[in-house]
mmCIF file of C-alpha atoms in Angstrom:
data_model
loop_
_atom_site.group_PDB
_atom_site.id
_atom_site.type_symbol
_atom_site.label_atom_id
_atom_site.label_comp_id
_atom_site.label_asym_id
_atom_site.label_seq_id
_atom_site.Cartn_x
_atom_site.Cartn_y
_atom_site.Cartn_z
ATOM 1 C CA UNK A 1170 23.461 38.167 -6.543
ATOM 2 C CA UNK A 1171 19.888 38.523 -6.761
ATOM 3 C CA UNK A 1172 19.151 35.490 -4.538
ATOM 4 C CA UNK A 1173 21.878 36.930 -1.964
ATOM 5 C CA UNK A 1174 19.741 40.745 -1.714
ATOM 6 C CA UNK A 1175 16.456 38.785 -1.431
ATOM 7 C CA UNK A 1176 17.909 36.208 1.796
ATOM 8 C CA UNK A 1177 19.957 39.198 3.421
ATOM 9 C CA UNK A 1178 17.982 42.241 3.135
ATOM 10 C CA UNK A 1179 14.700 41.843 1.564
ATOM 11 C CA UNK A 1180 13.470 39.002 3.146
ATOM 12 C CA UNK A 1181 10.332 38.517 1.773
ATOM 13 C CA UNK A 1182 10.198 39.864 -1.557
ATOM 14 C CA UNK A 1183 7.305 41.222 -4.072
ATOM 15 C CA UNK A 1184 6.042 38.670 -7.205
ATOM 16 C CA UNK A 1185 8.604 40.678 -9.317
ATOM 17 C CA UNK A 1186 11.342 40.191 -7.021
ATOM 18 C CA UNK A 1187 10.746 36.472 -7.691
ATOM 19 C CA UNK A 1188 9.795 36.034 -11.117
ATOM 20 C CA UNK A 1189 13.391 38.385 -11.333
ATOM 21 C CA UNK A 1190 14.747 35.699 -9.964
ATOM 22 C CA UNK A 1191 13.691 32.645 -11.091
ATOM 23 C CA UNK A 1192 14.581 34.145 -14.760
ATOM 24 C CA UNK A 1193 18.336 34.575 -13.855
ATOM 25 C CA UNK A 1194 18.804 31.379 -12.143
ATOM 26 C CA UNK A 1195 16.815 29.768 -15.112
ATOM 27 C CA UNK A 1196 19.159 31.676 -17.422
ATOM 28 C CA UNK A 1197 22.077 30.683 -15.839
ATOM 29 C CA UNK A 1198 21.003 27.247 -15.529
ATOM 30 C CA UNK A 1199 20.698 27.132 -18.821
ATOM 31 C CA UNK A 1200 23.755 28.829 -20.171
ATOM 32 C CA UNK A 1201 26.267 26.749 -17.639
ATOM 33 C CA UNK A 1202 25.691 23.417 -16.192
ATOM 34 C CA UNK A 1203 26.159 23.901 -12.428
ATOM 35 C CA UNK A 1204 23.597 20.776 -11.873
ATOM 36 C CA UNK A 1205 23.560 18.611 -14.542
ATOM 37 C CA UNK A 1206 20.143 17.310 -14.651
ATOM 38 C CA UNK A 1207 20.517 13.324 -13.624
ATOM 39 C CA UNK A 1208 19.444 10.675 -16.149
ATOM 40 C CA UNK A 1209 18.592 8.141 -13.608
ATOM 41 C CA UNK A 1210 15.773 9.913 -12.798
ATOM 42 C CA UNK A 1211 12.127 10.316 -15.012
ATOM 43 C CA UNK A 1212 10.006 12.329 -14.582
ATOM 44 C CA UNK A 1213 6.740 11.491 -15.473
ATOM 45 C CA UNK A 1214 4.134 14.072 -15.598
ATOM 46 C CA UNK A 1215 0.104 13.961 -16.442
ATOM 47 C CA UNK A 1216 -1.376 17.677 -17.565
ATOM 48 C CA UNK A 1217 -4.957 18.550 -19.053
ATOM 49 C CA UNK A 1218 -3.525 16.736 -22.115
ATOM 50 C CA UNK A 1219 -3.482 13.485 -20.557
ATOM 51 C CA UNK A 1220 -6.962 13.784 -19.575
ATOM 52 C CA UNK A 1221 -7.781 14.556 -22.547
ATOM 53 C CA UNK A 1222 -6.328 12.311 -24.987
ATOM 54 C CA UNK A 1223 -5.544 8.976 -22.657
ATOM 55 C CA UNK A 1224 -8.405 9.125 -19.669
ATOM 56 C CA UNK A 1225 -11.039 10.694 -22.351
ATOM 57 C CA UNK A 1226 -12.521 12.416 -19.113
ATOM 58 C CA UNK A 1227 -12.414 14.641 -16.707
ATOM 59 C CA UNK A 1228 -11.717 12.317 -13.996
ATOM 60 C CA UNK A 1229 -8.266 10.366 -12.947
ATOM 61 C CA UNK A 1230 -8.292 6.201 -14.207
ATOM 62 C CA UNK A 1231 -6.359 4.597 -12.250
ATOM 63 C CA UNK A 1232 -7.504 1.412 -14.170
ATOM 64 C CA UNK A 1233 -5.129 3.511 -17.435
ATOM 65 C CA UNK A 1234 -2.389 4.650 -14.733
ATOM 66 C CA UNK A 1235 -1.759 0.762 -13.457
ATOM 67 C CA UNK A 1236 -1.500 -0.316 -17.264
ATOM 68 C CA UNK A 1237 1.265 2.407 -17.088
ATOM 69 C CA UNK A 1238 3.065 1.357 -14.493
ATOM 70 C CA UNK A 1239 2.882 -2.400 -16.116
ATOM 71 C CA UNK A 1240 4.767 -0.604 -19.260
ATOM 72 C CA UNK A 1241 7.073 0.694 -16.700
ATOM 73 C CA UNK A 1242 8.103 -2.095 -14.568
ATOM 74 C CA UNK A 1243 9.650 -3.296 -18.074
ATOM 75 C CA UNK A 1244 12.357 -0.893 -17.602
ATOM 76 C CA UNK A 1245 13.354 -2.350 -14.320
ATOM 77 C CA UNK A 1246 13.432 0.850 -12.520
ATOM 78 C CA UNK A 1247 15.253 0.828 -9.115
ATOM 79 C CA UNK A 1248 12.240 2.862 -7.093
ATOM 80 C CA UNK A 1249 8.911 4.223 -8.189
ATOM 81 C CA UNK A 1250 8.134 7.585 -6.953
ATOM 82 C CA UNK A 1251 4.174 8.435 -6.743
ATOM 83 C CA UNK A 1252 3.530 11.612 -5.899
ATOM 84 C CA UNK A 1253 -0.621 11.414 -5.831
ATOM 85 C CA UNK A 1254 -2.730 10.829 -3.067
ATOM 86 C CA UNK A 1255 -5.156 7.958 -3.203
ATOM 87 C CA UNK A 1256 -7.549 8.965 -0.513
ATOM 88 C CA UNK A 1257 -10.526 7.163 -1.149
ATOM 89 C CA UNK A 1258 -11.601 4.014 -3.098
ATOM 90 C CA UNK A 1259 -12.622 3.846 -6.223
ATOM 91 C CA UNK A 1260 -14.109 1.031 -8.233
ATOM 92 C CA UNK A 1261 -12.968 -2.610 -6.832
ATOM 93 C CA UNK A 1262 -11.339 -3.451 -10.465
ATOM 94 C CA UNK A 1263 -9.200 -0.061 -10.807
ATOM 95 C CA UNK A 1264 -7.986 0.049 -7.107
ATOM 96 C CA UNK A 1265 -7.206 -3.795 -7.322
ATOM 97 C CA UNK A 1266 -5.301 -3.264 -10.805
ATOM 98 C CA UNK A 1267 -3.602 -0.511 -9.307
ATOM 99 C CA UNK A 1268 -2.427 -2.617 -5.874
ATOM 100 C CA UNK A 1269 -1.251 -5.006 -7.820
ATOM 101 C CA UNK A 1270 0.679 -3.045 -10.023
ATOM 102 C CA UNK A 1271 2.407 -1.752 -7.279
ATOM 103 C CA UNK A 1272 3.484 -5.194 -5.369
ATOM 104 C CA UNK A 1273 5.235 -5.711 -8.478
ATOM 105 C CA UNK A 1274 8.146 -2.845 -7.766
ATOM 106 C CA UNK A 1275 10.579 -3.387 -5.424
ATOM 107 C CA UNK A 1276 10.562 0.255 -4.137
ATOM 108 C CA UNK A 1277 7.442 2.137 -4.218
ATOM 109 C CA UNK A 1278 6.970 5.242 -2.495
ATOM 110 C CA UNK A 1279 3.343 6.661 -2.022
ATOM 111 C CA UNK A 1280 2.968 10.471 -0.396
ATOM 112 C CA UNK A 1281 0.754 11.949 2.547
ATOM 113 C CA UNK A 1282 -0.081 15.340 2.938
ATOM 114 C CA UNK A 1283 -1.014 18.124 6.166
ATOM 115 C CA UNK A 1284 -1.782 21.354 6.614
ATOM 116 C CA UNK A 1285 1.234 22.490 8.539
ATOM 117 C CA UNK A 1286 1.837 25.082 11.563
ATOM 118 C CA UNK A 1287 4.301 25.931 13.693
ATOM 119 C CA UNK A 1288 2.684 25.581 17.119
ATOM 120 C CA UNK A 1289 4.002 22.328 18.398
ATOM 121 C CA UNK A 1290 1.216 20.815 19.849
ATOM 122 C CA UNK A 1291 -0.773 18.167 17.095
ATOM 123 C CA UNK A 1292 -4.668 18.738 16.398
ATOM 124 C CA UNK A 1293 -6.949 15.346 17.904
ATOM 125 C CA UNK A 1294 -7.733 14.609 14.323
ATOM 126 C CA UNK A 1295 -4.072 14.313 13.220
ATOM 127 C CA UNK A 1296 -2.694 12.496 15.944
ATOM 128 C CA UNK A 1297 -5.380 9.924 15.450
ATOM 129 C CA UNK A 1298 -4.809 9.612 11.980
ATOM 130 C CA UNK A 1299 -1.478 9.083 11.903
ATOM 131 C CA UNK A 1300 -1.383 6.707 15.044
ATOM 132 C CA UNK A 1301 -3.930 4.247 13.532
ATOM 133 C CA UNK A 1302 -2.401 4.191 9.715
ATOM 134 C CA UNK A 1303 0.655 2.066 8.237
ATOM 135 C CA UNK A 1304 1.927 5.650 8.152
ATOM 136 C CA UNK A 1305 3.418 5.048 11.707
ATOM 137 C CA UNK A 1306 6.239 2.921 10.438
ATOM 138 C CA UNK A 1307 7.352 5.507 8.396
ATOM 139 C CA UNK A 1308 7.848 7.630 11.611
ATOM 140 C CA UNK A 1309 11.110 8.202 13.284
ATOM 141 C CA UNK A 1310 13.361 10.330 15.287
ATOM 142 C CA UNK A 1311 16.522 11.996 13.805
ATOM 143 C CA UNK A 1312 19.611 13.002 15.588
ATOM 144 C CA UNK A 1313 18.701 17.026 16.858
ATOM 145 C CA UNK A 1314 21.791 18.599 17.504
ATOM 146 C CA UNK A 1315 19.989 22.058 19.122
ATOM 147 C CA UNK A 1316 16.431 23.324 19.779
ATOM 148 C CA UNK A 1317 14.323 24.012 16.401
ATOM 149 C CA UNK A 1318 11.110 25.406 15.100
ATOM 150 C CA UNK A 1319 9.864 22.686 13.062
ATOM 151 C CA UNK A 1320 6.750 22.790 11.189
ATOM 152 C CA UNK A 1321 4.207 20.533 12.989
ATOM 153 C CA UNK A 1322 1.687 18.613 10.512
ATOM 154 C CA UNK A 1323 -1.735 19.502 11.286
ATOM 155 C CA UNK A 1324 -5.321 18.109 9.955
ATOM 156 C CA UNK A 1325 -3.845 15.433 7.126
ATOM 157 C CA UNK A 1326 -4.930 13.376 3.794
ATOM 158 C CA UNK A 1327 -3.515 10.265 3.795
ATOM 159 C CA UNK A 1328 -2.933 7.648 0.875
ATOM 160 C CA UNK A 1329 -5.918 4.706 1.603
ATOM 161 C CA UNK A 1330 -4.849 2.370 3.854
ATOM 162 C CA UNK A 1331 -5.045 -0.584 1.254
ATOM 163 C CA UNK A 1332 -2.592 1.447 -1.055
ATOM 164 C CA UNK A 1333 -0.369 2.627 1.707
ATOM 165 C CA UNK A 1334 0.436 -0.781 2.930
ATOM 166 C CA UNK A 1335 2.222 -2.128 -0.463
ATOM 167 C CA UNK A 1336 4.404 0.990 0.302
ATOM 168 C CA UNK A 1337 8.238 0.272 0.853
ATOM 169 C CA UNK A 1338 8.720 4.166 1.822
ATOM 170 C CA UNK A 1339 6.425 6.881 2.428
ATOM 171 C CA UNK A 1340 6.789 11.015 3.316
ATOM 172 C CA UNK A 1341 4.983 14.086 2.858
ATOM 173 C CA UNK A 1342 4.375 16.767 0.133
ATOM 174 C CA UNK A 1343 3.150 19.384 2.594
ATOM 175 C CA UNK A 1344 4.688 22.758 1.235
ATOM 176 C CA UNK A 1345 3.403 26.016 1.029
ATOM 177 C CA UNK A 1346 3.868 28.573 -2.065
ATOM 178 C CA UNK A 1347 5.529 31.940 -2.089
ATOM 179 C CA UNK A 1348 3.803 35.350 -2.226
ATOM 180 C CA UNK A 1349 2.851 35.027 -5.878
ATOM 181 C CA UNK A 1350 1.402 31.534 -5.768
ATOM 182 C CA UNK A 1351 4.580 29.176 -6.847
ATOM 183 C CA UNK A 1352 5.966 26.430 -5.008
ATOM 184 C CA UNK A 1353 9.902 26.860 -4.776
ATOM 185 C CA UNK A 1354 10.355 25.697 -1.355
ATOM 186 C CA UNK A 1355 10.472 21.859 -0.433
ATOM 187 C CA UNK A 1356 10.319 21.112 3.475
ATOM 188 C CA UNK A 1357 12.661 18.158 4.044
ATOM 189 C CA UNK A 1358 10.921 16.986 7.225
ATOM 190 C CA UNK A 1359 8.280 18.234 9.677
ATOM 191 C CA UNK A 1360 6.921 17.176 12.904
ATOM 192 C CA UNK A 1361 4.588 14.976 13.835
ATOM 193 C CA UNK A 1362 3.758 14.818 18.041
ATOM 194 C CA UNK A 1363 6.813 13.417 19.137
ATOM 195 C CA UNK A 1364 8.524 11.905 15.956
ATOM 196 C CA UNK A 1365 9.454 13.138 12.488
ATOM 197 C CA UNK A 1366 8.149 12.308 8.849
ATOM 198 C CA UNK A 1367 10.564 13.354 6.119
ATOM 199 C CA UNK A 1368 9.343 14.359 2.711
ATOM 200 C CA UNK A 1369 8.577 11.564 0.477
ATOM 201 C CA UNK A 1370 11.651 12.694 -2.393
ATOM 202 C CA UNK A 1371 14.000 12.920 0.969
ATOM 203 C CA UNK A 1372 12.771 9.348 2.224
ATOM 204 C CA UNK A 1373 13.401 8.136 -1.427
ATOM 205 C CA UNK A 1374 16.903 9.894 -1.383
ATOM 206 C CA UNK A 1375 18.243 8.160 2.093
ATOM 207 C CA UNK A 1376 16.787 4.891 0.698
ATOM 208 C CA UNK A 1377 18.675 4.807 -1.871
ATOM 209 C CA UNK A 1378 22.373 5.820 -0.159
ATOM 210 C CA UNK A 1379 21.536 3.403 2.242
ATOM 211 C CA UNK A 1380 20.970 5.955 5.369
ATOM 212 C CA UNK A 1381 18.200 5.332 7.810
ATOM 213 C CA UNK A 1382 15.814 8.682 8.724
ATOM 214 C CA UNK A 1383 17.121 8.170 12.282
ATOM 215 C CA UNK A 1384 20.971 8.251 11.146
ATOM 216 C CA UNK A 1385 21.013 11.683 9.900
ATOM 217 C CA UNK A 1386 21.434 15.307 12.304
ATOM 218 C CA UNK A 1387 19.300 18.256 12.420
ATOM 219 C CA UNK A 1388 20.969 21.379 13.069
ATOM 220 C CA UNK A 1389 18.296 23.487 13.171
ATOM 221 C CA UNK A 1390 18.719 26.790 11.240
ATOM 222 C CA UNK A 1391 22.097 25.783 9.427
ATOM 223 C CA UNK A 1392 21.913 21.902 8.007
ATOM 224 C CA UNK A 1393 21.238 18.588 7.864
ATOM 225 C CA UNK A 1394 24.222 16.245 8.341
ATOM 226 C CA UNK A 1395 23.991 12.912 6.570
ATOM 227 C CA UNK A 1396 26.477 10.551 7.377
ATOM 228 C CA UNK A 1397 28.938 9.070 5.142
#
């Protein structure tokens, strides 16, 4: 009910009307199992105390991170999921540990990010970045069913080219946070020039049913149609 008020008449609502909200759906969430939570999927997560107690400082080591993912391809996992942005090189050791660590999975997917707007024209810088990276095979054009406002990537930060090309799937984590700071929207898709870049849990998702980007129908405003 509260979710209903805030779509149909408040539109955008105050940090109380959403921290109201998130505690009932939470509640209810808890209290009746509409979504069973899936146990296919782990989540793995690194906080302050990881920096802490495994890194020992203040810095990522992505020397530590590939021995992780060596613990983890024992498990055989189906697709690995990275949602971190190696921009830049590091030490030739770590970033060569950490390449190698992911030519080992059969499915990885490794994210890009942009600052997004809704004018559709693309900034110089972003259509040049995009055009000259392996990002461009991860690029396609979906079935629009009517005319949209899409959100258009603008000025980006890309994964390193030399990480990005042991990438079986790649998308974007470009979202932006409501009123009071929190992310609780996810953007399946936005523009880029022409073509479209889904987001990398979506690209993940039509991976693994089998369903190329290109298959599935935008109907702007209402839904996305995936094919059976």
């Amino acid at each position: 009910l509260c979710s209903f008020i805030m779509i149909s008449f408040v539109k955008d609502g105050t940090r109380t009307d959403y921290h109201t909200n998130d505690f009932l759906i939470n509640l209810f969430r808890s209290s009746i199992s509409f979504i069973p939570n899936s146990e296919q999927i782990v989540y793995l997560t690194i906080n302050d105390k990881t920096y802490q107690e495994l890194f020992q400082e203040n810095q990522f080591n992505r020397k530590l991170f590939a021995e992780g993912l060596s613990k983890l391809k024992n498990y055989n996992p189906e697709a690995v999921i990275v949602d971190l942005i190696f921009a830049y090189p590091s030490d030739h050791s770590s970033d060569s540990c950490l390449i190698t660590r992911f030519n080992e999975f059969d499915k990885v997917y490794l994210p890009v990010s942009f600052s997004l707007q809704l004018k559709n024209k693309m900034f110089p810088m972003a259509h040049s970045e995009i055009t000259n990276s392996e990002l461009n095979r991860f690029l396609d054009l979906p079935i629009l069913l009517n005319h949209g406002n899409p959100f258009v990537a603008g000025r980006g930060m890309l994964t390193a080219e030399n990480f990005l090309q042991t990438a079986s799937g790649s998308g974007h984590i470009s979202d932006f946070p409501d009123i009071d700071g929190i992310y609780r929207q996810s953007l399946l898709l936005i523009k880029t020039d022409t073509l479209y870049l889904p987001s990398l849990y979506f690209s993940a998702f039509l991976d693994n049913i089998n369903i190329s980007f290109n298959e599935i129908k935008i109907d702007w405003g209402s839904k996305i149609i995936i094919p059976s």
